[in-house]
PDB file of C-alpha atoms in Angstrom:
ATOM      1  CA  GLU A   5      20.995 -17.747 -51.874  1.00 50.00           C
ATOM      2  CA  MET A   6      24.069 -19.854 -51.268  1.00 54.00           C
ATOM      3  CA  ALA A   7      26.036 -16.861 -49.953  1.00 57.00           C
ATOM      4  CA  ASN A   8      23.627 -16.480 -47.027  1.00 56.00           C
ATOM      5  CA  ALA A   9      23.557 -20.187 -46.087  1.00 57.00           C
ATOM      6  CA  GLY A  10      24.292 -20.754 -42.393  1.00 57.00           C
ATOM      7  CA  LYS A  11      23.947 -17.077 -41.444  1.00 58.00           C
ATOM      8  CA  PRO A  12      21.037 -16.003 -39.238  1.00 57.00           C
ATOM      9  CA  ARG A  13      18.315 -14.111 -41.029  1.00 60.00           C
ATOM     10  CA  ARG A  14      17.927 -10.507 -40.178  1.00 64.00           C
ATOM     11  CA  GLY A  15      14.340  -9.456 -39.835  1.00 63.00           C
ATOM     12  CA  LYS A  16      12.313  -7.055 -37.820  1.00 68.00           C
ATOM     13  CA  ALA A  17      13.288  -6.643 -34.192  1.00 68.00           C
ATOM     14  CA  HIS A  18      11.338  -8.845 -31.817  1.00 62.00           C
ATOM     15  CA  THR A  19      10.160  -7.349 -28.534  1.00 64.00           C
ATOM     16  CA  GLU A  20       8.704  -9.339 -25.665  1.00 65.00           C
ATOM     17  CA  PHE A  21       6.693  -7.829 -22.847  1.00 55.00           C
ATOM     18  CA  TYR A  22       6.367  -9.342 -19.381  1.00 55.00           C
ATOM     19  CA  ARG A  23       3.872  -8.437 -16.719  1.00 52.00           C
ATOM     20  CA  PRO A  24       5.241  -7.538 -13.302  1.00 52.00           C
ATOM     21  CA  LEU A  25       4.691 -10.158 -10.616  1.00 51.00           C
ATOM     22  CA  ARG A  26       3.918  -7.498  -8.019  1.00 51.00           C
ATOM     23  CA  ILE A  27       4.268  -3.828  -7.252  1.00 53.00           C
ATOM     24  CA  VAL A  28       6.117  -2.747  -4.142  1.00 56.00           C
ATOM     25  CA  ARG A  29       5.187   0.572  -2.589  1.00 56.00           C
ATOM     26  CA  ARG A  30       8.206   2.450  -1.307  1.00 56.00           C
ATOM     27  CA  GLY A  31       8.353   5.469   0.931  1.00 53.00           C
ATOM     28  CA  SER A  32      11.173   6.950  -1.145  1.00 51.00           C
ATOM     29  CA  THR A  33       8.778   7.489  -4.042  1.00 49.00           C
ATOM     30  CA  ARG A  34       7.031  10.250  -2.123  1.00 53.00           C
ATOM     31  CA  ILE A  35       8.511  13.342  -3.687  1.00 52.00           C
ATOM     32  CA  LEU A  36       6.620  15.759  -1.458  1.00 50.00           C
ATOM     33  CA  ALA A  37       8.232  14.373   1.680  1.00 50.00           C
ATOM     34  CA  LYS A  38      11.623  15.633   0.526  1.00 59.00           C
ATOM     35  CA  THR A  39      10.497  19.237   0.796  1.00 79.00           C
ATOM     36  CA  ASP A  40      10.450  19.135   4.594  1.00 92.00           C
ATOM     37  CA  PRO A  41      12.822  16.954   6.634  1.00 95.00           C
ATOM     38  CA  ARG A  42      10.404  16.951   9.590  1.00 96.00           C
ATOM     39  CA  VAL A  43       7.600  15.525   7.485  1.00 96.00           C
ATOM     40  CA  SER A  44      10.019  13.093   5.885  1.00 95.00           C
ATOM     41  CA  ARG A  45      11.027  11.792   9.346  1.00 96.00           C
ATOM     42  CA  ALA A  46       7.370  11.541  10.334  1.00 97.00           C
ATOM     43  CA  LEU A  47       6.459   9.572   7.199  1.00 96.00           C
ATOM     44  CA  GLU A  48       9.327   7.160   7.737  1.00 96.00           C
ATOM     45  CA  PHE A  49       8.329   6.720  11.385  1.00 97.00           C
ATOM     46  CA  LEU A  50       4.710   6.115  10.372  1.00 97.00           C
ATOM     47  CA  ARG A  51       5.713   3.653   7.665  1.00 96.00           C
ATOM     48  CA  ARG A  52       7.496   1.583  10.304  1.00 97.00           C
ATOM     49  CA  ASN A  53       5.004   1.997  13.163  1.00 97.00           C
ATOM     50  CA  ALA A  54       1.520   2.659  11.740  1.00 96.00           C
ATOM     51  CA  CYS A  55       0.305  -0.844  12.559  1.00 96.00           C
ATOM     52  CA  ARG A  56       0.980  -0.553  16.275  1.00 95.00           C
ATOM     53  CA  THR A  57      -2.349  -0.327  18.088  1.00 93.00           C
ATOM     54  CA  SER A  58      -0.691   1.824  20.757  1.00 94.00           C
ATOM     55  CA  LEU A  59       0.605   4.444  18.284  1.00 96.00           C
ATOM     56  CA  ARG A  60      -0.192   8.013  19.369  1.00 96.00           C
ATOM     57  CA  ILE A  61       0.032  11.323  17.529  1.00 96.00           C
ATOM     58  CA  ASP A  62       2.371  12.617  20.265  1.00 97.00           C
ATOM     59  CA  GLU A  63       4.976  10.053  19.145  1.00 98.00           C
ATOM     60  CA  VAL A  64       4.849  11.385  15.592  1.00 98.00           C
ATOM     61  CA  VAL A  65       5.133  14.957  16.894  1.00 98.00           C
ATOM     62  CA  ALA A  66       8.184  13.952  18.945  1.00 98.00           C
ATOM     63  CA  VAL A  67       9.847  12.544  15.815  1.00 98.00           C
ATOM     64  CA  MET A  68       9.162  15.824  14.005  1.00 97.00           C
ATOM     65  CA  ARG A  69      10.791  17.774  16.884  1.00 97.00           C
ATOM     66  CA  CYS A  70       8.362  20.680  16.929  1.00 97.00           C
ATOM     67  CA  SER A  71       5.091  21.695  18.581  1.00 97.00           C
ATOM     68  CA  ARG A  72       1.974  19.637  17.961  1.00 97.00           C
ATOM     69  CA  ARG A  73       0.309  22.548  16.173  1.00 98.00           C
ATOM     70  CA  LEU A  74       3.265  23.132  13.842  1.00 97.00           C
ATOM     71  CA  ALA A  75       3.619  19.381  13.223  1.00 97.00           C
ATOM     72  CA  THR A  76      -0.011  18.933  12.202  1.00 97.00           C
ATOM     73  CA  MET A  77      -0.014  22.083  10.050  1.00 97.00           C
ATOM     74  CA  ARG A  78       3.257  21.223   8.309  1.00 96.00           C
ATOM     75  CA  PHE A  79       2.237  17.589   7.744  1.00 97.00           C
ATOM     76  CA  ARG A  80      -1.051  18.634   6.142  1.00 97.00           C
ATOM     77  CA  GLU A  81       0.654  21.337   4.069  1.00 95.00           C
ATOM     78  CA  VAL A  82       3.185  18.875   2.614  1.00 95.00           C
ATOM     79  CA  THR A  83       1.041  15.736   2.217  1.00 95.00           C
ATOM     80  CA  GLY A  84      -2.425  17.199   1.745  1.00 95.00           C
ATOM     81  CA  HIS A  85      -3.915  15.204   4.631  1.00 97.00           C
ATOM     82  CA  SER A  86      -3.648  14.779   8.390  1.00 97.00           C
ATOM     83  CA  ILE A  87      -1.359  12.513  10.389  1.00 97.00           C
ATOM     84  CA  VAL A  88      -4.386  10.448  11.445  1.00 97.00           C
ATOM     85  CA  ASP A  89      -5.422  10.027   7.804  1.00 97.00           C
ATOM     86  CA  GLU A  90      -1.902   8.836   6.981  1.00 97.00           C
ATOM     87  CA  ILE A  91      -2.046   6.243   9.759  1.00 97.00           C
ATOM     88  CA  LYS A  92      -5.432   5.031   8.520  1.00 96.00           C
ATOM     89  CA  GLU A  93      -4.198   4.783   4.936  1.00 96.00           C
ATOM     90  CA  LEU A  94      -1.017   2.919   5.876  1.00 97.00           C
ATOM     91  CA  ARG A  95      -2.974   0.454   7.986  1.00 96.00           C
ATOM     92  CA  PHE A  96      -5.487  -0.045   5.222  1.00 96.00           C
ATOM     93  CA  LEU A  97      -2.798  -0.623   2.577  1.00 95.00           C
ATOM     94  CA  ARG A  98      -1.065  -3.103   4.869  1.00 95.00           C
ATOM     95  CA  THR A  99      -4.414  -4.872   5.289  1.00 95.00           C
ATOM     96  CA  CYS A 100      -4.792  -5.149   1.514  1.00 93.00           C
ATOM     97  CA  GLU A 101      -1.249  -6.453   1.151  1.00 93.00           C
ATOM     98  CA  SER A 102      -1.766  -8.991   3.934  1.00 93.00           C
ATOM     99  CA  LEU A 103      -5.002 -10.227   2.391  1.00 92.00           C
ATOM    100  CA  SER A 104      -3.327 -10.494  -1.007  1.00 90.00           C
ATOM    101  CA  ALA A 105      -0.372 -12.423   0.432  1.00 88.00           C
ATOM    102  CA  ASN A 106      -2.965 -14.916   1.688  1.00 81.00           C
ATOM    103  CA  ARG A 107      -0.788 -16.197   4.536  1.00 84.00           C
ATOM    104  CA  MET A 108      -2.812 -15.114   7.575  1.00 91.00           C
ATOM    105  CA  ARG A 109      -6.344 -15.561   8.754  1.00 93.00           C
ATOM    106  CA  ILE A 110      -8.487 -12.428   8.766  1.00 93.00           C
ATOM    107  CA  SER A 111      -8.512 -12.330  12.574  1.00 93.00           C
ATOM    108  CA  GLU A 112      -4.695 -12.295  12.549  1.00 95.00           C
ATOM    109  CA  ILE A 113      -4.610  -9.522   9.941  1.00 95.00           C
ATOM    110  CA  VAL A 114      -6.844  -7.338  12.119  1.00 95.00           C
ATOM    111  CA  THR A 115      -4.319  -7.439  14.945  1.00 94.00           C
ATOM    112  CA  ALA A 116      -1.218  -7.294  12.725  1.00 95.00           C
ATOM    113  CA  CYS A 117      -2.472  -4.159  10.952  1.00 96.00           C
ATOM    114  CA  GLY A 118      -3.202  -2.208  14.118  1.00 95.00           C
ATOM    115  CA  TYR A 119      -6.969  -2.480  14.353  1.00 96.00           C
ATOM    116  CA  ARG A 120      -8.707  -3.131  17.640  1.00 94.00           C
ATOM    117  CA  SER A 121     -11.995  -4.349  16.185  1.00 95.00           C
ATOM    118  CA  GLU A 122     -12.524  -6.952  13.471  1.00 96.00           C
ATOM    119  CA  SER A 123     -16.059  -5.720  12.795  1.00 97.00           C
ATOM    120  CA  PHE A 124     -14.834  -2.135  12.316  1.00 96.00           C
ATOM    121  CA  LEU A 125     -12.175  -3.233   9.817  1.00 96.00           C
ATOM    122  CA  LYS A 126     -14.608  -5.441   7.905  1.00 96.00           C
ATOM    123  CA  LYS A 127     -17.116  -2.585   7.629  1.00 97.00           C
ATOM    124  CA  THR A 128     -14.440  -0.060   6.590  1.00 95.00           C
ATOM    125  CA  PHE A 129     -12.949  -2.476   4.062  1.00 96.00           C
ATOM    126  CA  ARG A 130     -16.294  -3.087   2.373  1.00 96.00           C
ATOM    127  CA  GLN A 131     -17.056   0.662   2.279  1.00 96.00           C
ATOM    128  CA  ARG A 132     -13.721   1.484   0.652  1.00 95.00           C
ATOM    129  CA  THR A 133     -13.436  -1.395  -1.824  1.00 92.00           C
ATOM    130  CA  GLY A 134     -16.932  -2.764  -2.345  1.00 93.00           C
ATOM    131  CA  PHE A 135     -15.525  -6.197  -1.442  1.00 93.00           C
ATOM    132  CA  SER A 136     -15.684  -8.167   1.764  1.00 95.00           C
ATOM    133  CA  MET A 137     -12.279  -9.126   3.132  1.00 94.00           C
ATOM    134  CA  ARG A 138     -12.965 -12.772   2.312  1.00 93.00           C
ATOM    135  CA  GLU A 139     -13.879 -11.888  -1.314  1.00 92.00           C
ATOM    136  CA  TRP A 140     -10.684  -9.836  -1.643  1.00 91.00           C
ATOM    137  CA  LYS A 141      -8.598 -12.690  -0.272  1.00 89.00           C
ATOM    138  CA  LYS A 142     -10.155 -15.226  -2.670  1.00 88.00           C
ATOM    139  CA  ALA A 143      -9.773 -12.901  -5.662  1.00 87.00           C
ATOM    140  CA  SER A 144      -6.144 -12.240  -4.741  1.00 84.00           C
ATOM    141  CA  ALA A 145      -5.407 -15.955  -4.553  1.00 79.00           C
ATOM    142  CA  LYS A 146      -6.971 -16.436  -7.979  1.00 77.00           C
ATOM    143  CA  PHE A 147      -4.944 -13.611  -9.525  1.00 73.00           C
ATOM    144  CA  SER A 148      -1.726 -14.741  -7.838  1.00 67.00           C
ATOM    145  CA  ALA A 149      -2.212 -18.229  -9.213  1.00 65.00           C
ATOM    146  CA  GLN A 150      -2.340 -16.727 -12.703  1.00 59.00           C
ATOM    147  CA  PHE A 151       0.829 -14.630 -12.058  1.00 46.00           C
ATOM    148  CA  GLN A 152      -0.938 -11.420 -12.929  1.00 42.00           C
ATOM    149  CA  SER A 153       0.132  -7.994 -11.777  1.00 43.00           C
ATOM    150  CA  THR A 154      -1.258  -6.640  -8.534  1.00 41.00           C
ATOM    151  CA  ALA A 155      -1.975  -3.493 -10.542  1.00 41.00           C
ATOM    152  CA  GLU A 156      -4.798  -5.402 -12.240  1.00 40.00           C
ATOM    153  CA  ARG A 157      -6.576  -6.016  -8.961  1.00 39.00           C
ATOM    154  CA  PRO A 158      -8.942  -3.329  -7.753  1.00 40.00           C
ATOM    155  CA  CYS A 159      -7.007  -0.780  -5.730  1.00 40.00           C
ATOM    156  CA  CYS A 160      -7.745  -0.698  -2.026  1.00 45.00           C
ATOM    157  CA  SER A 161      -9.036   2.835  -2.178  1.00 42.00           C
ATOM    158  CA  VAL A 162     -11.240   2.358  -5.251  1.00 38.00           C
ATOM    159  CA  ARG A 163     -14.722   0.985  -5.081  1.00 40.00           C
ATOM    160  CA  ARG A 164     -15.721  -1.693  -7.602  1.00 41.00           C
ATOM    161  CA  THR A 165     -18.655  -0.936  -9.870  1.00 41.00           C
TER     162      THR A 165
END
C-alpha cells in the first residue's frame, strides 16, 4: 500500500459523451453531385440563390451550360428529383433553420426564404411537418434553451405523429 501512495490510481477508462449543439448542412456532403460537374455547379448556384423570389430555371440552365432539356434530364438523373423540387427543398430547409434560429418574425422569414405568400408557406409547412410555424418556433426555442441537438427536433420533411 505504501508503495502506491501519491500515485494516481489506474482504473477503467472513462469516456464522456457530448451532444452536438447543432448540425450544419453542407453542400459538399452531396456525393452524387460529384459525378457530374454541371449538376455540381447547379447545386452550388441553387444553394446560394434558392431564396431569391426572382430565381428562374433558365438561370440554373445557364450555370449548367447546356440545353434546358439536357439540364433537367441530367439534374434528375443525378439527384433523383427536379430542379424545381430542389429549389422548394432548399427554401423549406432555410425556413426551418430560420424558425429554429428564432431571430426573425414569421413575416420576415417568408420574404427571406423566397416565398411570395405567407399563407402558402404556412399551409405547406403544416402539411410537411404537422406543426404550425409558430409551434415550430416555440419548440425550437425550448430545445435551444436546453442545448439539445437539432437532430432531436422533428425533421422538416417528417410529419409528427
